[in-house]
mmCIF file of C-alpha atoms and ligand atoms in Angstrom:
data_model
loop_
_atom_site.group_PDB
_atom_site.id
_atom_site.type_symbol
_atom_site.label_atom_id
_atom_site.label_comp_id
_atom_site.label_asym_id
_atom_site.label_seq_id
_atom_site.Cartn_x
_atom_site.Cartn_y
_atom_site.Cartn_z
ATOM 1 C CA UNK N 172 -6.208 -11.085 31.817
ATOM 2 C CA UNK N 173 -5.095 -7.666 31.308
ATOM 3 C CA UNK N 174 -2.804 -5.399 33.586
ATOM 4 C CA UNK N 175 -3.582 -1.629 34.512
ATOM 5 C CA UNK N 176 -2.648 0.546 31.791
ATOM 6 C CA UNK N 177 0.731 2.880 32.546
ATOM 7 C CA UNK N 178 0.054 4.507 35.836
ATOM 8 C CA UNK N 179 0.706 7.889 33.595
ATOM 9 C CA UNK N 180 -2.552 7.284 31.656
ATOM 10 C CA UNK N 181 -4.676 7.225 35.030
ATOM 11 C CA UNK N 182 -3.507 9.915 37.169
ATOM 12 C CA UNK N 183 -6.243 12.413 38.632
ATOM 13 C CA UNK N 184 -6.266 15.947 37.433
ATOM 14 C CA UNK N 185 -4.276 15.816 34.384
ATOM 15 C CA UNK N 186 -6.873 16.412 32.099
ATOM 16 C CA UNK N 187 -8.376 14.708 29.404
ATOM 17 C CA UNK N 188 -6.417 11.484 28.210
ATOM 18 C CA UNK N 189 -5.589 11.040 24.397
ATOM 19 C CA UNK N 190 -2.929 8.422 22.959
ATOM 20 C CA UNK N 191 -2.578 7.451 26.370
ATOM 21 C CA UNK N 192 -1.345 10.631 27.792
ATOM 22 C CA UNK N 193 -2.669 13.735 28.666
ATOM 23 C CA UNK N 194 -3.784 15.916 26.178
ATOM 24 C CA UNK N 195 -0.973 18.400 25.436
ATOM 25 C CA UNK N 196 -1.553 22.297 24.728
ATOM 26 C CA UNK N 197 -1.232 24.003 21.402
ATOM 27 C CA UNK N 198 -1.528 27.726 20.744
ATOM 28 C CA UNK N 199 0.045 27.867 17.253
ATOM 29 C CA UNK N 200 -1.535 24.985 15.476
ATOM 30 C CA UNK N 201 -5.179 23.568 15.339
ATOM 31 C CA UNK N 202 -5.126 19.815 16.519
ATOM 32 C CA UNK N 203 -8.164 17.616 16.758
ATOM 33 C CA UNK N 204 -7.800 13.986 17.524
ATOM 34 C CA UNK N 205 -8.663 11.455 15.206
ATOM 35 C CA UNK N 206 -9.173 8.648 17.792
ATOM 36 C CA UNK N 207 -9.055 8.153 21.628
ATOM 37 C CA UNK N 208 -5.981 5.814 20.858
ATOM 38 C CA UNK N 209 -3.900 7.836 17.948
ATOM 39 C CA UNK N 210 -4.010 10.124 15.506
ATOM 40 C CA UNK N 211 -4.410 14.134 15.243
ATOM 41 C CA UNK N 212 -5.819 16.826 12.574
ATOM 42 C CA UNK N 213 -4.011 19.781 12.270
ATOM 43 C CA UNK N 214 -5.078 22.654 10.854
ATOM 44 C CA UNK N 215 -2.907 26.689 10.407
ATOM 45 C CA UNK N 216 -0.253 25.223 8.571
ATOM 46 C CA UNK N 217 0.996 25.729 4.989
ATOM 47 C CA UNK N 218 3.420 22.821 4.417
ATOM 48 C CA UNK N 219 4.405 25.247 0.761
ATOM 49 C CA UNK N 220 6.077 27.363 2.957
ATOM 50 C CA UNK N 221 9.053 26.663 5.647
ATOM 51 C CA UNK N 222 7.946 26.430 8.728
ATOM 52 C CA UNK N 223 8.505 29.211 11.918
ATOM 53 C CA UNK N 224 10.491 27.618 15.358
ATOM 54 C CA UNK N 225 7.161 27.796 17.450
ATOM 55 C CA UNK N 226 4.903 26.178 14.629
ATOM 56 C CA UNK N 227 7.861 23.838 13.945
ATOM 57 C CA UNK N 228 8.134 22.473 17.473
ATOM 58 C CA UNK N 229 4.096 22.265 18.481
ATOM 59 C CA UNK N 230 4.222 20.257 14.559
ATOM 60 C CA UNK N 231 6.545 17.826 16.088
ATOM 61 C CA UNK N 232 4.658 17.950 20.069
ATOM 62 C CA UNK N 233 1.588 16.587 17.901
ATOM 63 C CA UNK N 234 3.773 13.992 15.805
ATOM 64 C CA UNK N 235 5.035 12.205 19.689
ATOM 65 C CA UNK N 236 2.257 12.695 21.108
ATOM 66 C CA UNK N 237 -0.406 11.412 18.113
ATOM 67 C CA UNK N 238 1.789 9.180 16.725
ATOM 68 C CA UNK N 239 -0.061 10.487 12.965
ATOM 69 C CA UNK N 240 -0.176 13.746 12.119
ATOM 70 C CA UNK N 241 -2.517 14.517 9.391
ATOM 71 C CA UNK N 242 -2.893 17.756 7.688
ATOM 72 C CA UNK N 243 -5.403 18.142 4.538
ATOM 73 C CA UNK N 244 -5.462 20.509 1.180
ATOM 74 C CA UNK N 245 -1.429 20.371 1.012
ATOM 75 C CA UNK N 246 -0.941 20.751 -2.704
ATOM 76 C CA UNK N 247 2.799 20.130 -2.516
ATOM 77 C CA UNK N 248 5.638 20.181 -5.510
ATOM 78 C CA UNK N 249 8.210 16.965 -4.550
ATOM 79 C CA UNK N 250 10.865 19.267 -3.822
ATOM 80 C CA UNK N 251 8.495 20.942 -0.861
ATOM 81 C CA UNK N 252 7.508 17.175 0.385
ATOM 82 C CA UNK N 253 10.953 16.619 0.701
ATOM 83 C CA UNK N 254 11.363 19.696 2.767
ATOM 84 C CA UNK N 255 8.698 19.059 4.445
ATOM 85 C CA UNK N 256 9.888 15.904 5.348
ATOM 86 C CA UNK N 257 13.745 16.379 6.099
ATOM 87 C CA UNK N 258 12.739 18.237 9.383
ATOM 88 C CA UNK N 259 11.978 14.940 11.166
ATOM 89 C CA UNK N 260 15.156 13.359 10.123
ATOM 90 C CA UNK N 261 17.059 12.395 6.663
ATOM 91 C CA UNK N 262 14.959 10.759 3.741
ATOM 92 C CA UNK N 263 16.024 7.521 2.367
ATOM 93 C CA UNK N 264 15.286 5.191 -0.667
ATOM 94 C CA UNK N 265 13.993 2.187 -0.113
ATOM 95 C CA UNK N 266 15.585 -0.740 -2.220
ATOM 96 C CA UNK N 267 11.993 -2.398 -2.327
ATOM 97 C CA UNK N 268 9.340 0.264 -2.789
ATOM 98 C CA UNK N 269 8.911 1.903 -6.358
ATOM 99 C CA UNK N 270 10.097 4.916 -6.878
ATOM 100 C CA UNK N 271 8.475 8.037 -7.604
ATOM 101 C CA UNK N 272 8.165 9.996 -11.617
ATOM 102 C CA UNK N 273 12.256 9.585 -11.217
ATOM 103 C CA UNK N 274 12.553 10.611 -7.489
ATOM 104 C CA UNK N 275 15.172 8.021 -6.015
ATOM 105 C CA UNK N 276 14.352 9.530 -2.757
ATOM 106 C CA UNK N 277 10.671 9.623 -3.301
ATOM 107 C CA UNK N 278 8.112 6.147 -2.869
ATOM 108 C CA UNK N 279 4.924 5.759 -5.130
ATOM 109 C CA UNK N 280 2.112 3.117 -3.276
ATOM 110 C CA UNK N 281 -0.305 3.255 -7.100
ATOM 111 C CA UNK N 282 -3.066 0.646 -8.036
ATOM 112 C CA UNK N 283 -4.646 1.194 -11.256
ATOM 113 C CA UNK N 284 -8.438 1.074 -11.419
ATOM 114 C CA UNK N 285 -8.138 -2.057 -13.668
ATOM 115 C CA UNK N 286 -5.325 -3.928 -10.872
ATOM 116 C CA UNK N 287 -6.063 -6.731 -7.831
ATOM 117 C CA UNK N 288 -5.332 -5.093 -4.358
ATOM 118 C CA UNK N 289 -2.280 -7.522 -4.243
ATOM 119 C CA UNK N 290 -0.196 -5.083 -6.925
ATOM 120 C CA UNK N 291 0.697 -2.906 -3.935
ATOM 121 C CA UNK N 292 2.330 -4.719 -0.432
ATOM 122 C CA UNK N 293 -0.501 -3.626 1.948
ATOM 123 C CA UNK N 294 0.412 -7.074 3.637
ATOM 124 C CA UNK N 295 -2.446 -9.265 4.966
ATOM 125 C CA UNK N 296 -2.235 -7.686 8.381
ATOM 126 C CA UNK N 297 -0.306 -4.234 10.440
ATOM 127 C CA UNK N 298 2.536 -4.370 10.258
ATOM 128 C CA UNK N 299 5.656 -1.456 10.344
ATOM 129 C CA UNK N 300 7.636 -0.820 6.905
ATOM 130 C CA UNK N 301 11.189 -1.870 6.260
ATOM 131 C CA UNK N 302 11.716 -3.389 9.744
ATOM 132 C CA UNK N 303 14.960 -5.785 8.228
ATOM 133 C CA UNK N 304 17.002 -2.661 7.965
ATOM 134 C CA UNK N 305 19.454 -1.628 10.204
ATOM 135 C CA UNK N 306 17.646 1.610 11.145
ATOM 136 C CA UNK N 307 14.168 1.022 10.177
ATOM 137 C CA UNK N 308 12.217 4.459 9.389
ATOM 138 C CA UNK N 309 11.439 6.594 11.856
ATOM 139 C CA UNK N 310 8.737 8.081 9.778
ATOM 140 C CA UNK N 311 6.488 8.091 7.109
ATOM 141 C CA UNK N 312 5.480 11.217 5.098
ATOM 142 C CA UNK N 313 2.847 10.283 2.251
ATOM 143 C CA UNK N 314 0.187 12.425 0.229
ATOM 144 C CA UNK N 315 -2.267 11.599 -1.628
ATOM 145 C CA UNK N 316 -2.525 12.467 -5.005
ATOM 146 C CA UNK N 317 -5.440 10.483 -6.190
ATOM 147 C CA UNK N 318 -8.008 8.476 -4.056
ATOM 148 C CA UNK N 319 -10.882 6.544 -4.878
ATOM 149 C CA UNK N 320 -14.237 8.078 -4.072
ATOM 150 C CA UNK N 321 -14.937 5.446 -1.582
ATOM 151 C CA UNK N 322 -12.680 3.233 0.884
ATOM 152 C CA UNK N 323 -9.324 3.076 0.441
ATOM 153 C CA UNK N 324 -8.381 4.641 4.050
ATOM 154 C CA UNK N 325 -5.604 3.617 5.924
ATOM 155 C CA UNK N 326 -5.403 2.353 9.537
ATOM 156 C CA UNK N 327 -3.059 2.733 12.587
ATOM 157 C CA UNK N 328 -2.379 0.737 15.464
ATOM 158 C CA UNK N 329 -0.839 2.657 18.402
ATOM 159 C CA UNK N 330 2.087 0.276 19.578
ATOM 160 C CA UNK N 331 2.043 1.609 22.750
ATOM 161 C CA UNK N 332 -1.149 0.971 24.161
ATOM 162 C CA UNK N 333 -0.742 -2.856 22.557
ATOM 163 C CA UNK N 334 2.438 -3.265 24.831
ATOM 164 C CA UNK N 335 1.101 -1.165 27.902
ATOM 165 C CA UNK N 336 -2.340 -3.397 27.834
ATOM 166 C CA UNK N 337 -0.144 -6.820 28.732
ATOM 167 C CA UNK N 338 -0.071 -8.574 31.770
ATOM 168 C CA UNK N 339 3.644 -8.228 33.293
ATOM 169 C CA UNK N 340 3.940 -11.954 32.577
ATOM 170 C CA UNK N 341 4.255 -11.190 28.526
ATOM 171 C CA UNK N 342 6.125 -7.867 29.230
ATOM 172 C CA UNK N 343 8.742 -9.859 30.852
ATOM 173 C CA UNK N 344 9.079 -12.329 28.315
ATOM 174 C CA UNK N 345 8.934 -10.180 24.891
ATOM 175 C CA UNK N 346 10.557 -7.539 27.298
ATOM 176 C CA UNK N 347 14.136 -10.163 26.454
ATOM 177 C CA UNK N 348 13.208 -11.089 23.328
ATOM 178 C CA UNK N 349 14.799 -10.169 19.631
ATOM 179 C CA UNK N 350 13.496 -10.769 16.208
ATOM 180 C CA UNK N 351 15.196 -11.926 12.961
ATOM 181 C CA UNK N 352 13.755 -9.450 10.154
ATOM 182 C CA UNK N 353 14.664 -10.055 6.589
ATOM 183 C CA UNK N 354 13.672 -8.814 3.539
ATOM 184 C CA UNK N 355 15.990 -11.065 1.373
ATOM 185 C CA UNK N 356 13.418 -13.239 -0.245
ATOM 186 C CA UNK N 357 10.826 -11.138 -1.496
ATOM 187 C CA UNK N 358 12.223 -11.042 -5.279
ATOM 188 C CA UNK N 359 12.625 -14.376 -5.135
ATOM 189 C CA UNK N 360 8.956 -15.212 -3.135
ATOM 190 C CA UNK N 361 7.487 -12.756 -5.847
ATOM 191 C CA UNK N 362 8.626 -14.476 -8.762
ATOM 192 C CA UNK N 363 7.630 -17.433 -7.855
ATOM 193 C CA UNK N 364 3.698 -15.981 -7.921
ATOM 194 C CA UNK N 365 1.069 -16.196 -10.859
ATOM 195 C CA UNK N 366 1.828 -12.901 -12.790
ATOM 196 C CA UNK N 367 -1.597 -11.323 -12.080
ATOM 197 C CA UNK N 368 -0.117 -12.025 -7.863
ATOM 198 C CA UNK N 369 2.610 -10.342 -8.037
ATOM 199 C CA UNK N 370 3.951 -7.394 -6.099
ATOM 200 C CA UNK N 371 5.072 -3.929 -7.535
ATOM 201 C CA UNK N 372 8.437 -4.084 -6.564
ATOM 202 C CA UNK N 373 11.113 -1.999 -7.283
ATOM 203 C CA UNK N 374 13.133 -3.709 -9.687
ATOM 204 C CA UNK N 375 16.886 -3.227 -8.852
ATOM 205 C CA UNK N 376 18.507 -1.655 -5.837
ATOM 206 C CA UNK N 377 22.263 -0.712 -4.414
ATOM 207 C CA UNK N 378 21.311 -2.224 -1.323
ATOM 208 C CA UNK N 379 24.054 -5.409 -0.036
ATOM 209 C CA UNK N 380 21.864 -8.674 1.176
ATOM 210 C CA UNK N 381 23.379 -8.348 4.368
ATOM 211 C CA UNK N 382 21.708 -4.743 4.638
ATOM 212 C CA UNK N 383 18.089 -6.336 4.061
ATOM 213 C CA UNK N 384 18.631 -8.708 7.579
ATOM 214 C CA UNK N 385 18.475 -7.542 11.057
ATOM 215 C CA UNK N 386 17.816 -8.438 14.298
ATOM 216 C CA UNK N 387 15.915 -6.010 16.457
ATOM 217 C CA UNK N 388 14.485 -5.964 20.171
ATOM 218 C CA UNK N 389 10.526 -7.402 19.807
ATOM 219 C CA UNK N 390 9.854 -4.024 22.386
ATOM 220 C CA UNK N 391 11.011 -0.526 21.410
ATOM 221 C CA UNK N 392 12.018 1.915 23.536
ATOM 222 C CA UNK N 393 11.225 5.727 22.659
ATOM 223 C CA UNK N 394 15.230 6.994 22.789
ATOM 224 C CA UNK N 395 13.995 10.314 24.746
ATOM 225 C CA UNK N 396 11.257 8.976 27.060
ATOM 226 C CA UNK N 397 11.815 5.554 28.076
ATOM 227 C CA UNK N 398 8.204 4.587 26.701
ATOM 228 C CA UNK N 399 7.873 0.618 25.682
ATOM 229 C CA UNK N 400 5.922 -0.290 22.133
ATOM 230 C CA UNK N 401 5.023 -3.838 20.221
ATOM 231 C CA UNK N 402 8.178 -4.028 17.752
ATOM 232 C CA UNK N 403 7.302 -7.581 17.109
ATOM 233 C CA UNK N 404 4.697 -8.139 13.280
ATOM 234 C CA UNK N 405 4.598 -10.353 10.449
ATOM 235 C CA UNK N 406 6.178 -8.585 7.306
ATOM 236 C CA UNK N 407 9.321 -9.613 6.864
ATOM 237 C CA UNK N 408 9.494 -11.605 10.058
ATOM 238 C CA UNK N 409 11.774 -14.665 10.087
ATOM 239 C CA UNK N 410 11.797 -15.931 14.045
ATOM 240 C CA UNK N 411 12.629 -14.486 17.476
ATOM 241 C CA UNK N 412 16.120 -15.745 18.429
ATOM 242 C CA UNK N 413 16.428 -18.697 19.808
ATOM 243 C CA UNK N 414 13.249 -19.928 18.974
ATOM 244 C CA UNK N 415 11.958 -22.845 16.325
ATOM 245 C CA UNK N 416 9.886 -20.977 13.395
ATOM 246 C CA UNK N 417 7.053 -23.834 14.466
ATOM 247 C CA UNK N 418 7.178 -21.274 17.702
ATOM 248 C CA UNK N 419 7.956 -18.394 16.789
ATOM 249 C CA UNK N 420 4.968 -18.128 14.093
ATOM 250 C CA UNK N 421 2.605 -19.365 17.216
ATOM 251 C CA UNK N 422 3.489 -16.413 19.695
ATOM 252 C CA UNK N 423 3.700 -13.654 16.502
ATOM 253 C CA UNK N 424 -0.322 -14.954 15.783
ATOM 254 C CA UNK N 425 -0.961 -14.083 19.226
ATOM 255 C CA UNK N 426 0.618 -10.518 19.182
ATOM 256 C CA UNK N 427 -0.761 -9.618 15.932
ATOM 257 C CA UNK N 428 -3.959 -10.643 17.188
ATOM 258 C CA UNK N 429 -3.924 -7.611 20.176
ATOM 259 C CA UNK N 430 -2.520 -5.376 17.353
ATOM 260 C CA UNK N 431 -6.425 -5.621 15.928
ATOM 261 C CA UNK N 432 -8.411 -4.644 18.461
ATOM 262 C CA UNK N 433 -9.981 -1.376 17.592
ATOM 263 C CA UNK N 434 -9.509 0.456 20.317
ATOM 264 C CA UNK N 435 -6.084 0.841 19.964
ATOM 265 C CA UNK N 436 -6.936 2.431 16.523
ATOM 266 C CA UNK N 437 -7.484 5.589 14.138
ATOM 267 C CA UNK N 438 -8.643 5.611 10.560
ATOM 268 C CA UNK N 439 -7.318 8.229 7.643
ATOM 269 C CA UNK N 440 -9.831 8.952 5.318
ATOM 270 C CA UNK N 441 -7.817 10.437 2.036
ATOM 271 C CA UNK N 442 -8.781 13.231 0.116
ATOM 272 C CA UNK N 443 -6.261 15.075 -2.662
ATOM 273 C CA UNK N 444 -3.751 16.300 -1.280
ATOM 274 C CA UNK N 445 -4.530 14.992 2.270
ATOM 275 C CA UNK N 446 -0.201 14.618 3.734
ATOM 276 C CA UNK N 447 0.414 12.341 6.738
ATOM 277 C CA UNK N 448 3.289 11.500 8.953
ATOM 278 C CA UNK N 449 3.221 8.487 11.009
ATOM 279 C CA UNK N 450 5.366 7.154 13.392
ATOM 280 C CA UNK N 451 7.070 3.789 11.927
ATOM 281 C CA UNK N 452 8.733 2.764 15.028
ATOM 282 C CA UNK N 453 5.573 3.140 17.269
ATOM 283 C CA UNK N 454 2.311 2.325 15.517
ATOM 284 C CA UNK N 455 1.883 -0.300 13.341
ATOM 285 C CA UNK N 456 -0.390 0.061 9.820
ATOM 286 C CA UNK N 457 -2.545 -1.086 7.272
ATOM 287 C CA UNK N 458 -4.022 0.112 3.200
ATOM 288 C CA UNK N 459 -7.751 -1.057 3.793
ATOM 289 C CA UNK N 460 -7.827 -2.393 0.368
ATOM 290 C CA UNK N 461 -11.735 -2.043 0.367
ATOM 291 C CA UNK N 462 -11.956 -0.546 -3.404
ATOM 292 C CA UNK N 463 -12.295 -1.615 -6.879
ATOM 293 C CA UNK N 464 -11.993 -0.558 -10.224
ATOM 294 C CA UNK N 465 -10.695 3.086 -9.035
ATOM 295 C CA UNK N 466 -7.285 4.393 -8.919
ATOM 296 C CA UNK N 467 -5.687 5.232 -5.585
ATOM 297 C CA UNK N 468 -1.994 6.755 -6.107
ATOM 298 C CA UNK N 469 -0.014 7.903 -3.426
ATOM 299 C CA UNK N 470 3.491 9.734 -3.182
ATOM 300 C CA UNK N 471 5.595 9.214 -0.028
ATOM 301 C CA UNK N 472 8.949 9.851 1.667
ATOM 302 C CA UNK N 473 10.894 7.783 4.147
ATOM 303 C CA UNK N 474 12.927 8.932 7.282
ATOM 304 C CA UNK N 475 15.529 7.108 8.733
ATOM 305 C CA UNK N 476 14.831 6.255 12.029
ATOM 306 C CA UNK N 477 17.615 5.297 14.886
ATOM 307 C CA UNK N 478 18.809 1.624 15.407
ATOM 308 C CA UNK N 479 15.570 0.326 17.413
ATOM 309 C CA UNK N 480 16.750 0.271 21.263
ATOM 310 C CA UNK N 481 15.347 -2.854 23.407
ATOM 311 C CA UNK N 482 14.547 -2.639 27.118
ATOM 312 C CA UNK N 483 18.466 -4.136 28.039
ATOM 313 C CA UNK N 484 19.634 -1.065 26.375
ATOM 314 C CA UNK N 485 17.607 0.875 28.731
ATOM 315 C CA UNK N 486 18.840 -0.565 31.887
ATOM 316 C CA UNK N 487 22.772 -0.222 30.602
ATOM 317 C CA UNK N 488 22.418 3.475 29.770
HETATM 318 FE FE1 FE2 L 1285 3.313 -0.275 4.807
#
């Protein structure tokens, strides 16, 4: 049993619905959608080149609204990427992720024709990167720099329309809920692994242990609009407080399960030089890891998001 999707999605005479929302107006950019549920093209932009006020602000109407913004034939030095990226926030190492040709602010996702999917941490199932930190990214800016000829796409789950979908019995309870996210063990879980299992990790950080645990509410809140997401997936998830891990692990099953369904989706087919952003607090994601003995190499930056605000913040503000 489901309940009636936001009351925004349905109203009459708004137009045609997209993310679930009406479709917004651009006169600067091109945008076509991807999906029904996330996910836009743009075209008119030269990411080279900074980018004018007007072009700037319908760039980042697409990015809330789409949730992944994807623009193709962006042959970009690092130092543009990183301009690129800075307008949606600050970048940020990640004391897990390989670095990039030197870049400490710069992540590499690379699989060698010749290596097993597991070499890079597309995890078993969606999930949202770096959750354990304190303020998880906000963003994801990545570009492709080689891609195999076939396969090798990645997939986005619009967190949004997973939370808005529930009956108002599961909103209320994941609505009070918080999850214990920790990416302490996964040196140590890594090491443990045949050598031809491992990860690519990165292999020494300045990160403290206590900055790779946090709790965070298992439903974001969008700090501007009020809009509720799924927060709540399996990387790097310990237990929601005040629950048994025997329970914990039995509700998270469920939630990744809705996560799946495919019409909460949209699917990013890489080319060279294809650059997306994606939201990291609102969607979740996925490498389809559905190609062998071809490279696939990808360059990305990270944007620090804000400390993840639950629905009780809401109702104290
Ligand atoms: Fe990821």
């Amino acid at each position: 049993m489901v309940s009636q999707p936001n009351p925004v999605t349905t109203e009459r005479g708004s137009g045609p619905i997209v993310a679930g929302l009406p479709m917004p107006e651009f006169h600067r950019i091109g945008v076509k959608p991807i999906s029904g549920a996330c996910g836009c093209e743009i075209s008119g932009v030269d990411l080279r080149r900074p980018l004018d006020d007007e072009t700037l602000a319908e760039v980042m109407k697409a990015f809330e609204h789409f949730l992944v913004i994807l623009f193709r034939d962006q042959d970009l030095t690092p130092e543009q990427h990183k301009h690129f990226s800075r307008y949606f926030g600050e970048i940020t190492e990640l004391p897990q992720a390989p670095i990039y040709d030197g870049h400490r602010d710069m992540q590499e996702v690379r699989r060698e024709a010749h290596e097993p999917e597991n070499v890079v941490p597309s995890f078993e199932h969606f999930h949202t990167d770096s959750p354990f930190l304190l303020q998880p990214p906000k963003c994801v800016v990545m570009r492709a720099l080689e891609v195999p000829q076939w396969g090798g796409d990645t997939a986005f789950s619009n967190a949004y329309l997973v939370y808005e979908h529930m009956s108002d019995g599961l909103k209320a309870l994941l609505d009070g809920l918080q999850v214990v996210y920790s990416g302490k063990d996964i040196w140590a879980k890594n090491a443990k692994l045949a050598p031809e299992k491992r990860l690519r990790l990165r292999e020494s950080h300045d990160f403290t242990e206590d900055e790779l645990e946090n709790i965070h509410p298992a439903v974001r809140v969008h700090p501007v609009t009020g809009r509720k997401a799924l927060f709540a997936t399996t990387a790097y998830f310990k237990r929601f407080v005040g629950w048994s891990e025997e329970e914990s692990r039995a509700l998270l099953a469920y939630l990744q399960s809705l996560a799946q369904h495919l019409h909460y989706h949209c699917r990013v087919k890489w080319k060279k030089d294809t650059l997306i952003v994606w939201d990291n607090r609102f969607t979740l994601h996925r490498g389809v890891h559905d190609f062998q003995y071809e490279r696939r190499h990808l360059v990305r930056t990270t944007v620090i998001g804000e400390r993840p605000l639950g629905p009780s913040d809401l109702m104290r503000s």
